[in-house]
Amino acid sequence: MRSVEWEITGGARLRFFRDGATGGSCFFVEAQYSELCLSMTRHAVAGIAVYTRAELLNAFDIAAHGSEERSRALLLAALGAPPAHDADVHRRIREALGDSNVGVRSAAVHAMSYSPASEYIPVLRDAATSDPDSKVREEATELLDVFAQVGIGEM
């Protein structure tokens, strides 16, 4: 992953990075005030070609089952999801976990790490115990451990 950070007006920060798994570029704006954050985001979006949410979700929907394109599309959709749990991305992750290709199933596990949520615990547990591939089972088990360490899924 490559990352660059700039301090901008009013103490806001713009972080740009290229995700190593997807090759996709992303940016985040952090600011003390939501109005400043929204203003800086609008300025950044004006100068950068940005995928819409619909485009990200559709890329997964139209990608061939078992393809590397499907893996990449899922990771990009998860990366572009809001920070809170997203039902549309969750549905696609569940679908990808049933793919015949181990790479797509592995991407589904990684996609859950982009916006961790307790709603993923049941599908992660299932992948950790039932996936036909030991690598995917191991990745799901590791992510469950990380979730537990940061308190995701605890009641």
Tab-separated table of C-alpha atoms in Angstrom:
chain	number	residue	atom	x	y	z
A	1	MET	CA	0.000	0.000	0.000
A	2	ARG	CA	1.212	3.485	-0.833
A	3	SER	CA	-0.050	6.373	1.259
A	4	VAL	CA	0.398	10.146	1.230
A	5	GLU	CA	-1.065	12.612	3.709
A	6	TRP	CA	-1.455	16.372	3.484
A	7	GLU	CA	-2.490	18.875	6.121
A	8	ILE	CA	-4.914	21.300	4.558
A	9	THR	CA	-7.035	24.290	5.588
A	10	GLY	CA	-8.305	24.511	9.152
A	11	GLY	CA	-6.372	21.519	10.439
A	12	ALA	CA	-8.061	19.093	8.085
A	13	ARG	CA	-6.070	16.217	6.598
A	14	LEU	CA	-6.348	14.599	3.209
A	15	ARG	CA	-5.077	11.023	3.026
A	16	PHE	CA	-4.575	9.408	-0.334
A	17	PHE	CA	-3.602	5.804	-0.756
A	18	ARG	CA	-3.384	3.063	-3.335
A	19	ASP	CA	-4.660	-0.235	-2.031
A	20	GLY	CA	-2.231	-3.066	-2.739
A	21	ALA	CA	-4.938	-5.731	-3.006
A	22	THR	CA	-7.130	-3.935	-5.531
A	23	GLY	CA	-4.846	-1.417	-7.196
A	24	GLY	CA	-7.597	1.111	-6.478
A	25	SER	CA	-6.890	4.602	-5.239
A	26	CYS	CA	-8.819	6.103	-2.345
A	27	PHE	CA	-8.828	9.240	-0.306
A	28	PHE	CA	-10.150	10.175	3.111
A	29	VAL	CA	-10.647	13.608	4.564
A	30	GLU	CA	-10.443	14.051	8.316
A	31	ALA	CA	-11.502	17.257	10.013
A	32	GLN	CA	-12.723	18.367	13.395
A	33	TYR	CA	-15.934	19.773	11.892
A	34	SER	CA	-18.187	17.865	9.513
A	35	GLU	CA	-18.788	20.977	7.372
A	36	LEU	CA	-15.060	21.358	6.746
A	37	CYS	CA	-14.769	17.654	5.963
A	38	LEU	CA	-17.625	17.841	3.436
A	39	SER	CA	-16.194	20.968	1.825
A	40	MET	CA	-12.737	19.411	1.418
A	41	THR	CA	-14.260	16.206	0.064
A	42	ARG	CA	-16.217	18.180	-2.553
A	43	HIS	CA	-13.013	19.932	-3.646
A	44	ALA	CA	-11.135	16.644	-3.936
A	45	VAL	CA	-13.952	14.924	-5.838
A	46	ALA	CA	-14.084	17.817	-8.305
A	47	GLY	CA	-10.528	17.033	-9.407
A	48	ILE	CA	-10.539	13.229	-9.185
A	49	ALA	CA	-12.470	10.664	-11.214
A	50	VAL	CA	-14.588	8.890	-8.588
A	51	TYR	CA	-16.599	5.676	-8.889
A	52	THR	CA	-20.180	5.966	-7.760
A	53	ARG	CA	-21.597	3.526	-5.253
A	54	ALA	CA	-23.803	2.052	-7.991
A	55	GLU	CA	-20.778	1.524	-10.257
A	56	LEU	CA	-18.842	-0.244	-7.498
A	57	LEU	CA	-21.719	-2.590	-6.687
A	58	ASN	CA	-22.551	-3.210	-10.346
A	59	ALA	CA	-18.940	-4.129	-11.165
A	60	PHE	CA	-19.253	-7.072	-8.780
A	61	ASP	CA	-22.713	-8.004	-10.066
A	62	ILE	CA	-21.596	-8.258	-13.689
A	63	ALA	CA	-18.195	-9.881	-13.102
A	64	ALA	CA	-17.950	-13.531	-14.067
A	65	HIS	CA	-18.196	-15.985	-11.181
A	66	GLY	CA	-14.793	-17.323	-10.199
A	67	SER	CA	-12.892	-14.504	-11.887
A	68	GLU	CA	-10.117	-12.274	-10.581
A	69	GLU	CA	-12.257	-9.370	-11.783
A	70	ARG	CA	-14.985	-10.476	-9.347
A	71	SER	CA	-12.484	-10.540	-6.460
A	72	ARG	CA	-11.194	-7.074	-7.310
A	73	ALA	CA	-14.711	-5.665	-7.749
A	74	LEU	CA	-15.764	-6.985	-4.337
A	75	LEU	CA	-12.720	-5.491	-2.634
A	76	LEU	CA	-13.309	-2.122	-4.319
A	77	ALA	CA	-16.998	-2.150	-3.335
A	78	ALA	CA	-16.050	-2.919	0.272
A	79	LEU	CA	-13.338	-0.276	0.245
A	80	GLY	CA	-15.853	2.285	-1.050
A	81	ALA	CA	-18.542	1.343	1.472
A	82	PRO	CA	-19.498	3.683	4.289
A	83	PRO	CA	-17.753	3.126	7.621
A	84	ALA	CA	-20.902	1.648	9.169
A	85	HIS	CA	-22.180	-1.785	8.173
A	86	ASP	CA	-23.520	-1.757	4.609
A	87	ALA	CA	-26.220	-4.309	3.745
A	88	ASP	CA	-25.549	-4.144	-0.010
A	89	VAL	CA	-21.860	-4.944	0.409
A	90	HIS	CA	-22.672	-7.586	3.026
A	91	ARG	CA	-24.983	-9.367	0.571
A	92	ARG	CA	-22.232	-9.440	-2.043
A	93	ILE	CA	-19.697	-10.712	0.483
A	94	ARG	CA	-22.049	-13.571	1.424
A	95	GLU	CA	-22.498	-14.334	-2.275
A	96	ALA	CA	-18.727	-14.321	-2.838
A	97	LEU	CA	-18.204	-16.714	0.074
A	98	GLY	CA	-20.204	-19.256	-1.938
A	99	ASP	CA	-18.111	-18.846	-5.093
A	100	SER	CA	-16.333	-21.930	-6.407
A	101	ASN	CA	-13.053	-19.980	-6.750
A	102	VAL	CA	-10.865	-19.859	-3.644
A	103	GLY	CA	-9.545	-16.415	-4.668
A	104	VAL	CA	-13.044	-14.935	-4.654
A	105	ARG	CA	-13.810	-16.495	-1.258
A	106	SER	CA	-10.518	-15.174	0.121
A	107	ALA	CA	-11.359	-11.706	-1.216
A	108	ALA	CA	-14.697	-11.919	0.613
A	109	VAL	CA	-12.894	-12.493	3.913
A	110	HIS	CA	-10.545	-9.569	3.235
A	111	ALA	CA	-13.487	-7.356	2.213
A	112	MET	CA	-14.950	-7.733	5.706
A	113	SER	CA	-11.812	-6.169	7.167
A	114	TYR	CA	-12.359	-2.883	5.290
A	115	SER	CA	-15.353	-1.922	7.438
A	116	PRO	CA	-15.421	-4.347	10.355
A	117	ALA	CA	-18.859	-4.972	11.833
A	118	SER	CA	-20.437	-7.477	14.182
A	119	GLU	CA	-22.869	-8.449	11.413
A	120	TYR	CA	-19.981	-10.279	9.736
A	121	ILE	CA	-19.338	-12.600	12.703
A	122	PRO	CA	-21.775	-15.375	11.611
A	123	VAL	CA	-20.435	-15.564	8.040
A	124	LEU	CA	-16.850	-15.395	9.290
A	125	ARG	CA	-17.481	-18.240	11.719
A	126	ASP	CA	-19.015	-20.278	8.923
A	127	ALA	CA	-16.025	-19.601	6.637
A	128	ALA	CA	-13.599	-20.422	9.469
A	129	THR	CA	-15.177	-23.820	10.043
A	130	SER	CA	-16.700	-24.832	6.709
A	131	ASP	CA	-14.782	-23.376	3.776
A	132	PRO	CA	-13.328	-26.157	1.623
A	133	ASP	CA	-9.937	-24.408	1.461
A	134	SER	CA	-7.612	-24.317	4.475
A	135	LYS	CA	-6.230	-20.899	3.469
A	136	VAL	CA	-9.698	-19.312	3.553
A	137	ARG	CA	-10.497	-21.036	6.851
A	138	GLU	CA	-7.250	-19.679	8.308
A	139	GLU	CA	-7.904	-16.131	7.010
A	140	ALA	CA	-11.425	-16.163	8.463
A	141	THR	CA	-10.134	-17.443	11.811
A	142	GLU	CA	-7.486	-14.702	11.901
A	143	LEU	CA	-10.066	-12.020	11.138
A	144	LEU	CA	-12.349	-13.373	13.854
A	145	ASP	CA	-9.406	-13.077	16.259
A	146	VAL	CA	-8.789	-9.476	15.185
A	147	PHE	CA	-12.481	-8.649	15.594
A	148	ALA	CA	-12.394	-10.137	19.109
A	149	GLN	CA	-9.230	-8.195	20.008
A	150	VAL	CA	-10.876	-4.877	19.121
A	151	GLY	CA	-14.201	-5.782	20.722
A	152	ILE	CA	-16.290	-6.411	17.611
A	153	GLY	CA	-19.037	-8.890	18.267
A	154	GLU	CA	-18.975	-8.575	22.042
A	155	MET	CA	-22.252	-7.866	23.760
